[in-house]
Every structure is written in C-alpha cells, then in structure tokens.
PDB file of C-alpha atoms in Angstrom:
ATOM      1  CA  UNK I  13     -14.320   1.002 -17.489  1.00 63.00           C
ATOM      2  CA  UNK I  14     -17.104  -1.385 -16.115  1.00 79.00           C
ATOM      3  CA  UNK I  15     -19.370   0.321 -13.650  1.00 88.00           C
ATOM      4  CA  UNK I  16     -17.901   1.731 -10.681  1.00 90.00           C
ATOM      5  CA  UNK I  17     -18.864   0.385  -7.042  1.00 91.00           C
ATOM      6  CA  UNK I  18     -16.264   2.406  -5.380  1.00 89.00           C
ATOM      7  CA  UNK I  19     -14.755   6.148  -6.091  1.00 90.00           C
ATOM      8  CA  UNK I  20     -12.419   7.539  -3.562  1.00 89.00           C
ATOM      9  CA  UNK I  21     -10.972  10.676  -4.155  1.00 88.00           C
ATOM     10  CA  UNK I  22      -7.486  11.347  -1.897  1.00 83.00           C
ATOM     11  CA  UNK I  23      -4.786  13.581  -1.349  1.00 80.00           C
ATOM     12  CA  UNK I  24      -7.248  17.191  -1.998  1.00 82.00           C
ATOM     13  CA  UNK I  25      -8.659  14.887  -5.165  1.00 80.00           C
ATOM     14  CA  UNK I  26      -5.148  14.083  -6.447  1.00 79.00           C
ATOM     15  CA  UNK I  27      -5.813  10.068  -6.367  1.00 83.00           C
ATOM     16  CA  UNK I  28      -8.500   8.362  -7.262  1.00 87.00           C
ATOM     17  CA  UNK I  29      -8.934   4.958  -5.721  1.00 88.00           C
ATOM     18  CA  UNK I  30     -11.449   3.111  -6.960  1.00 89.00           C
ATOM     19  CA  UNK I  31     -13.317  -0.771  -7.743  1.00 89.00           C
ATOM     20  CA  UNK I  32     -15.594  -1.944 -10.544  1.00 90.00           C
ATOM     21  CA  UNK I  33     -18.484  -4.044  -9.926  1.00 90.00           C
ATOM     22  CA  UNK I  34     -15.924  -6.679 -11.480  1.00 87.00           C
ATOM     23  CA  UNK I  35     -13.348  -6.417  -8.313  1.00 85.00           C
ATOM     24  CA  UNK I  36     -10.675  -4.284 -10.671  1.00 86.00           C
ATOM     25  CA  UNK I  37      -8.669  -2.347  -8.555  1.00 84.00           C
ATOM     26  CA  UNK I  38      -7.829   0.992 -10.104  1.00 83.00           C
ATOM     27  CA  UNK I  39      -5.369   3.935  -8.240  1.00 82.00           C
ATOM     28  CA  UNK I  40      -4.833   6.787 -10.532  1.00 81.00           C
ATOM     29  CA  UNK I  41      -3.216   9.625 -10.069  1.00 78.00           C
ATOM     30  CA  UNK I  42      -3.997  12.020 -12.837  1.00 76.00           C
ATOM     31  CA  UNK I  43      -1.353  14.937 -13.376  1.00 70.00           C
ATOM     32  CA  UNK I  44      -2.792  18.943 -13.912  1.00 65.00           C
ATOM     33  CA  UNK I  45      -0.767  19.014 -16.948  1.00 59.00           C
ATOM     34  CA  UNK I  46       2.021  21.225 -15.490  1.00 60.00           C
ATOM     35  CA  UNK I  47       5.254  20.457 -16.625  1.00 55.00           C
ATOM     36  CA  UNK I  48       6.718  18.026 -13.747  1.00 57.00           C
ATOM     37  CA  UNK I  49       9.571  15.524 -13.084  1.00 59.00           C
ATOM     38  CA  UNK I  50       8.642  11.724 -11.593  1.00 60.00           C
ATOM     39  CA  UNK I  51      11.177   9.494 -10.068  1.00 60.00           C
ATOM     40  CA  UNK I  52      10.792   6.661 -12.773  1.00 60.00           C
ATOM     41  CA  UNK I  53      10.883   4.199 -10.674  1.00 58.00           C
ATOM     42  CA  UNK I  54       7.982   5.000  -8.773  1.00 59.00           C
ATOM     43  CA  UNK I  55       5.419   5.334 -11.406  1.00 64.00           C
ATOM     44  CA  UNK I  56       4.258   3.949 -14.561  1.00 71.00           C
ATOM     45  CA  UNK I  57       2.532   6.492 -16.746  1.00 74.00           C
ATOM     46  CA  UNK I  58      -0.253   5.961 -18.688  1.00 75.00           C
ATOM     47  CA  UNK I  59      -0.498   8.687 -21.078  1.00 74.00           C
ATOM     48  CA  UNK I  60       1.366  11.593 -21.403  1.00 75.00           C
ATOM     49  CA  UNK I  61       1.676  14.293 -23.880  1.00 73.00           C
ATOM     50  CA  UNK I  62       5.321  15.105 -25.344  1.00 75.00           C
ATOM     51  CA  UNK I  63       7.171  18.109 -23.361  1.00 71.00           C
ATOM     52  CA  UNK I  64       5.006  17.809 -20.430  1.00 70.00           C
ATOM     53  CA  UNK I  65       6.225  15.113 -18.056  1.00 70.00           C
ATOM     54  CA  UNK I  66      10.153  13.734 -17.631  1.00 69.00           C
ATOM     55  CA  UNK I  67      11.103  11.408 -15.497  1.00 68.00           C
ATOM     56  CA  UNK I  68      14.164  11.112 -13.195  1.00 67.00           C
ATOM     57  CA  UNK I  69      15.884   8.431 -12.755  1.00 58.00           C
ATOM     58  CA  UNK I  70      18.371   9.690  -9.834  1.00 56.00           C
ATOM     59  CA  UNK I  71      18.139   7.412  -7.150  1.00 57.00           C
ATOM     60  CA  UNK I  72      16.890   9.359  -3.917  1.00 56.00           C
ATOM     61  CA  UNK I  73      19.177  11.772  -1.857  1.00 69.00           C
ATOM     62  CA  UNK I  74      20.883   9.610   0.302  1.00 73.00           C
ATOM     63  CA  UNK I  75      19.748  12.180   3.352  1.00 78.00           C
ATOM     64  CA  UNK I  76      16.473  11.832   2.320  1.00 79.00           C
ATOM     65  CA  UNK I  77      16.954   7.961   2.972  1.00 79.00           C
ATOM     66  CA  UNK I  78      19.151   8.372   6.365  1.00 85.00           C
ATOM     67  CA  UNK I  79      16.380  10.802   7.658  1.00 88.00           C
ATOM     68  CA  UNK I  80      13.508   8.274   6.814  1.00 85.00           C
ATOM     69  CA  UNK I  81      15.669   5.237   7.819  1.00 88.00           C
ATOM     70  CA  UNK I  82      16.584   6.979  11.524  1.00 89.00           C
ATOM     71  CA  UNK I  83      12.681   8.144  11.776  1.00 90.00           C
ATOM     72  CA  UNK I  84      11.336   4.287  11.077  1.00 89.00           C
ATOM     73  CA  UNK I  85      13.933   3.005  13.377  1.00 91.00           C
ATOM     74  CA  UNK I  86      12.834   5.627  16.323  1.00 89.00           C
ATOM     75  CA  UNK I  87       9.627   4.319  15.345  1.00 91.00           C
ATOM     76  CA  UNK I  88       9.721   0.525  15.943  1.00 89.00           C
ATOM     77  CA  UNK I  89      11.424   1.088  19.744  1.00 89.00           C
ATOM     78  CA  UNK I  90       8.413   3.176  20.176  1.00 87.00           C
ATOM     79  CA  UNK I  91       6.001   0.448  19.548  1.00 87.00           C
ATOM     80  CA  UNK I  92       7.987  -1.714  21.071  1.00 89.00           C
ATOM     81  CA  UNK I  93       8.264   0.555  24.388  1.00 84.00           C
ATOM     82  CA  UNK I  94       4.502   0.113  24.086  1.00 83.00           C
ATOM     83  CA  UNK I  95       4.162  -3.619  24.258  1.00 86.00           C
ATOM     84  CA  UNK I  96       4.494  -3.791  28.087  1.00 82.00           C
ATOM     85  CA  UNK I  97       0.881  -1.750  28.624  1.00 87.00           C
ATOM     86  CA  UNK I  98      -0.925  -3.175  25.756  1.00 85.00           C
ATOM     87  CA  UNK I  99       0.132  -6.693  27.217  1.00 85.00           C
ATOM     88  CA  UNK I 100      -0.659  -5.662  30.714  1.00 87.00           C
ATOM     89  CA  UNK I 101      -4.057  -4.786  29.693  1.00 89.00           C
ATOM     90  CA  UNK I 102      -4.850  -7.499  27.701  1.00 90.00           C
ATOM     91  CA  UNK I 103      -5.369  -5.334  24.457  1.00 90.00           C
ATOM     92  CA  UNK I 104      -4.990  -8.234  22.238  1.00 87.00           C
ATOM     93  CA  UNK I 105      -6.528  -7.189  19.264  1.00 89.00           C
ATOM     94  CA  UNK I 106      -4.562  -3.603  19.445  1.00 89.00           C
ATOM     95  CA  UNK I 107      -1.211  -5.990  20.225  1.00 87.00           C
ATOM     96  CA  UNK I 108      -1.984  -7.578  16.820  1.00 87.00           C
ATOM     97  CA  UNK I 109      -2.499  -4.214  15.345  1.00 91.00           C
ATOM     98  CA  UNK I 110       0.933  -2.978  17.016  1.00 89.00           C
ATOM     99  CA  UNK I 111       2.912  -6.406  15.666  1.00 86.00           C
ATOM    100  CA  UNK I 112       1.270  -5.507  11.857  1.00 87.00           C
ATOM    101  CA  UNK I 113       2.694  -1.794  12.053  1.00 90.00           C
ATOM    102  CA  UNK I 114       6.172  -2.958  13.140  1.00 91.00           C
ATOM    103  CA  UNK I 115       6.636  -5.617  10.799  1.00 87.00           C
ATOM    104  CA  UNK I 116       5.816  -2.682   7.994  1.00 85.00           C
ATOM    105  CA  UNK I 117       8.371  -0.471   9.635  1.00 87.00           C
ATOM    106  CA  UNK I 118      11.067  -3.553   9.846  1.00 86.00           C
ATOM    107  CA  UNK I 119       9.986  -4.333   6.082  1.00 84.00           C
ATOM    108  CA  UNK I 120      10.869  -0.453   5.340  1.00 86.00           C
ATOM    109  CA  UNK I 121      13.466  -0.295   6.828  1.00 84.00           C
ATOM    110  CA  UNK I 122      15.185  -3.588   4.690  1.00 83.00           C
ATOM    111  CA  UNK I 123      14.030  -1.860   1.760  1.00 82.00           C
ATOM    112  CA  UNK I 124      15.711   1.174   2.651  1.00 81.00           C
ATOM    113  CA  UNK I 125      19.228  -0.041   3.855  1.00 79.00           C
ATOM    114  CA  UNK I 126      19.055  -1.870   0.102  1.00 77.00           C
ATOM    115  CA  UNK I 127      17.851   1.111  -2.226  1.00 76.00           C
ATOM    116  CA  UNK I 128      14.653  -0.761  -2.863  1.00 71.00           C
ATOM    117  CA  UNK I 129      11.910   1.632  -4.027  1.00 67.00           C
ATOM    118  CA  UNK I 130       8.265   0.288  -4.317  1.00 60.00           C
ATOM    119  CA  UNK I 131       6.752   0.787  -7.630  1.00 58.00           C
ATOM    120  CA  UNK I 132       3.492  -0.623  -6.931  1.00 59.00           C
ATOM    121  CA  UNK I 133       0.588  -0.442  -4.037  1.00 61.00           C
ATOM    122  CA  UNK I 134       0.654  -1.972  -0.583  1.00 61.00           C
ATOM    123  CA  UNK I 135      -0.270  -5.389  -1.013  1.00 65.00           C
ATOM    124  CA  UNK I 136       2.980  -6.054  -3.300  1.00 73.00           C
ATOM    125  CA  UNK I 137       6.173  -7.161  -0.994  1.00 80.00           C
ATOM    126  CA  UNK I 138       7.544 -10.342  -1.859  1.00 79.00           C
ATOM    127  CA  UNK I 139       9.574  -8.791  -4.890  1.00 79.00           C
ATOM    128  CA  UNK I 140      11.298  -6.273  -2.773  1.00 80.00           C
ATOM    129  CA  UNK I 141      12.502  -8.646   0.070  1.00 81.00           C
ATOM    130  CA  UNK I 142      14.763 -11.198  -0.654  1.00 79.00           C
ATOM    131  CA  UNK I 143      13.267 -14.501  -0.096  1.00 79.00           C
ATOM    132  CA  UNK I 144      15.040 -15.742   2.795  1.00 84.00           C
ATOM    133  CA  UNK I 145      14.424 -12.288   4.870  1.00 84.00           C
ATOM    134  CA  UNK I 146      11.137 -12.800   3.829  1.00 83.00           C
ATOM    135  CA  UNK I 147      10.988 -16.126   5.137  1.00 86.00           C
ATOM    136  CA  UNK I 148      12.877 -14.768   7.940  1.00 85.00           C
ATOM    137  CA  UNK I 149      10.231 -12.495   8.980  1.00 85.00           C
ATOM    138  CA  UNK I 150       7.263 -15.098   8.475  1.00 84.00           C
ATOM    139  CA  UNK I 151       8.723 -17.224  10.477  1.00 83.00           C
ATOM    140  CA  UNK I 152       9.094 -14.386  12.887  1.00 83.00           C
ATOM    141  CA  UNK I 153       5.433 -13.442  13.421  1.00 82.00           C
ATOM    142  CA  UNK I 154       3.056 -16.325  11.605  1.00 80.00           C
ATOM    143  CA  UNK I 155       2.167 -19.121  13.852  1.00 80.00           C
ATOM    144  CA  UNK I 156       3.517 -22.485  11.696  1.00 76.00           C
ATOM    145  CA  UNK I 157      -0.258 -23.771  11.346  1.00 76.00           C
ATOM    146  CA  UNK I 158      -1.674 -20.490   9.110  1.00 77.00           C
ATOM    147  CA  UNK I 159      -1.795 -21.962   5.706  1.00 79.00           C
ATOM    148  CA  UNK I 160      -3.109 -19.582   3.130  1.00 80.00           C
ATOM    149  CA  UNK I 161      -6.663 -21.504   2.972  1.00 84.00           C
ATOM    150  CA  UNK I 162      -6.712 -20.605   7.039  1.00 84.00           C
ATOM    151  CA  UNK I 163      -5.765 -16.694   6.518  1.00 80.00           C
ATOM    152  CA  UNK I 164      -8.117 -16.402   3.910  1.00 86.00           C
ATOM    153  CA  UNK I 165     -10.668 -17.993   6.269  1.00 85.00           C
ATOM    154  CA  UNK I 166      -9.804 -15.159   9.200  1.00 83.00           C
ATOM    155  CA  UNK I 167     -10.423 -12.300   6.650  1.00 85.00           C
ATOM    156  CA  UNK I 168     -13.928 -14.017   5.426  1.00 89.00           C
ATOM    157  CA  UNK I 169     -14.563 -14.467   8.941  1.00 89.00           C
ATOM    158  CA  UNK I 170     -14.326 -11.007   9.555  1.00 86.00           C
ATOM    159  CA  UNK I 171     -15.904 -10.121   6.141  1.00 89.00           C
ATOM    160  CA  UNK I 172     -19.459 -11.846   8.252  1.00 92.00           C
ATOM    161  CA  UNK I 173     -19.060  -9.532  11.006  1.00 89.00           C
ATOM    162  CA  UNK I 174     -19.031  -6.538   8.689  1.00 91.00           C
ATOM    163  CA  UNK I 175     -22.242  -8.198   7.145  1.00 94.00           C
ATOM    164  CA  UNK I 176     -23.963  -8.817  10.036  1.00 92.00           C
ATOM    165  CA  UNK I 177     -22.869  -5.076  11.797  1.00 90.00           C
ATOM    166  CA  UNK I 178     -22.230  -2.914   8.781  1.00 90.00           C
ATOM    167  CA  UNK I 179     -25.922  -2.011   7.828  1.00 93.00           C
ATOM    168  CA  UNK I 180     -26.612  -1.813  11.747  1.00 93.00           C
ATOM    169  CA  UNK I 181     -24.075   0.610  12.123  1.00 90.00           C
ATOM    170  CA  UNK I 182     -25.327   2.403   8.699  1.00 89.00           C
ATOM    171  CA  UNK I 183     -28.673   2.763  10.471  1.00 92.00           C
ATOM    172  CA  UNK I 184     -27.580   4.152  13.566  1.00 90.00           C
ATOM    173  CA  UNK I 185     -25.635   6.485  12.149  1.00 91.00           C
ATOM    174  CA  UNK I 186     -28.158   7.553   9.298  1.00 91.00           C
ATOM    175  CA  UNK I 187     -26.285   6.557   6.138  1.00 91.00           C
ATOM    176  CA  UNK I 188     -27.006   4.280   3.497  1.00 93.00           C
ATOM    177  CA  UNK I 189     -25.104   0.654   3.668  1.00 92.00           C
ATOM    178  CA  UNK I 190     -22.598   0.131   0.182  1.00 91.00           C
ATOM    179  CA  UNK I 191     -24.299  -3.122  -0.225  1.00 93.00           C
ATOM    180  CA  UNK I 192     -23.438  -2.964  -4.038  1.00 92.00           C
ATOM    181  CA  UNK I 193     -19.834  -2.691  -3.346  1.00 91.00           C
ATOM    182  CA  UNK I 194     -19.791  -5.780  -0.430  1.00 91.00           C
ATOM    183  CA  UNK I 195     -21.835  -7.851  -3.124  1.00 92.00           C
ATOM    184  CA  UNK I 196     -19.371  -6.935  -5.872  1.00 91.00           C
ATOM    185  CA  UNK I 197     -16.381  -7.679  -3.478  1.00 90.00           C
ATOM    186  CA  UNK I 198     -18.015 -10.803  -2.038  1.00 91.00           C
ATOM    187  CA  UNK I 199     -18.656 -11.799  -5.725  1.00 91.00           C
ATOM    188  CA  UNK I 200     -14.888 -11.196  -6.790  1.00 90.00           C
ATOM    189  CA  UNK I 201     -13.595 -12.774  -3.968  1.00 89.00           C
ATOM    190  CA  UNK I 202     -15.935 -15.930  -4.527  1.00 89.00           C
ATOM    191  CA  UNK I 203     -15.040 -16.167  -8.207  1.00 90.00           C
ATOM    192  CA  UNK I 204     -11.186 -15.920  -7.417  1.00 88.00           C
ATOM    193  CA  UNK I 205     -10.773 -18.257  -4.151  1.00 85.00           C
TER     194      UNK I 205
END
C-alpha cells in the first residue's frame, strides 16, 4: 500500500479503517483464522485459506428483521417526538442533525421491508433504493436549488472551519494537528472535484 495518513483500529482492533496519502479508502476486517461462517452477501473476502472460512448464503431470520424493523420504526417517532423542543429552541444545526438520522432510519427501514442487505460502506445507497423512492426521499428533505457543485461547496466550506479551528483546538488540548492527513485529503479531494 502507499503510505498511510490514517490507521484506525475499531471494534477491540477487529477493523481497520484507514487512508493513504493518495485518498484510498481501505476498511478491513481481518479474520483470527478460526473456522467461521459469513453471510455472503455482506462481505467480499480477500484471501482465505481452504477449510477455514464458508459462507452462508441464508437470507437473515426473518425475526431478526421484524425485531430490527419494529426497533428503527420506534426510533424515527422518537426523533420525531423531539422536533417540537429542538424547534422551540432554535437548535438548528442539531434539527439538521435530527432530519440526517431519520432519513437513515426511513432508508433502513425500505431496505428492510425489501430484503435488501448492504454489501458495502455507508456512503453507498443509491443501489439499494429503487430510484423513484430515492427520488422520493430527495425530494423530501433537499431544498430544489442544492445542485451537487453547491453540496460539495457546504462540505469545503466546512472543511475551512476545520482548517482555521482544528490546530487551535489541537493546541489547547495538547495534541499534535493531522496536518498530513487534511493535506492528503484536501489534495484528493482537489484532484477529484
């Protein structure tokens, strides 16, 4: 791999998360070796020796998926019992938090009532929504005037506050800044936009 700017280790050291000085994002999650069985659809494995690793291809237990489907419903109305306070307070920024954590339990929950599994990270969900739900849901919480060049210019924006406040905070606190991982991510970003 190219040099490393980031290494996360999660899960007691089970993942590692990690970024090269390239912008390559890399989530591994390397197996002890014990024999084990993987629902197939929900990993791709790199290597594996023979005997040591089968994978399933059983769709969940459907109790598994009513008991997850009931607790992101219970969820939402939770959320959504919360919206009179945050309002009343003027909490905007933590009402656009709120509105981002129920459109990922109303996206989970669509997955869920179709048997959709999601094989890859976070930032994939257009190929596990059909595309008019999708378009649905857009519609739903995106004002009509955020193009893509505008969204990407709210996340830069914010990208100069962590600039500007990152190393200030870094000092404060006593720790040293990742300036080799914003330049790297900067860079990437640059190169691909």
């Amino acid at each position: 791999f190219r040099p490393l700017v980031l290494f996360n280790l999660h899960f007691g050291g089970a993942m590692i998360n990690a970024l090269t000085v390239d912008g390559l994002r890399i989530d591994l999650w390397p197996h002890a070796g014990d024999t084990v069985s993987l629902a197939a659809r929900r990993v791709k494995v790199l290597h594996a020796q023979p005997g040591r690793l089968t994978l399933d291809s059983e769709d969940p237990e459907p109790q598994a998926s009513q008991e997850r489907a009931l607790a992101v419903i219970r969820e939402f109305w939770r959320c959504i019992s919360l919206v009179p306070a945050v309002v009343g307070r003027q909490e905007n920024l933590v009402g656009l938090q709120g509105l981002a954590v129920e459109l990922g339990l109303v996206t989970e929950l669509l997955m869920l009532s179709e048997g959709v599994g999601r094989d890859r990270g976070v930032k994939h969900l257009n190929p596990y929504l059909p595309s008019g739900i999708r378009q649905q849901l857009e519609q739903s919480i995106l004002p009509g005037t955020l193009t893509p060049s505008e969204l990407t210019a709210a996340h830069l924006r914010l990208a100069e506050m962590m600039q500007i406040h990152g190393p200030l905070a870094a000092e404060r606190l006593g720790f040293n800044y990742p300036q080799e991982l914003e330049g790297a991510v900067l860079s990437y970003v640059r190169s691909e936009l």
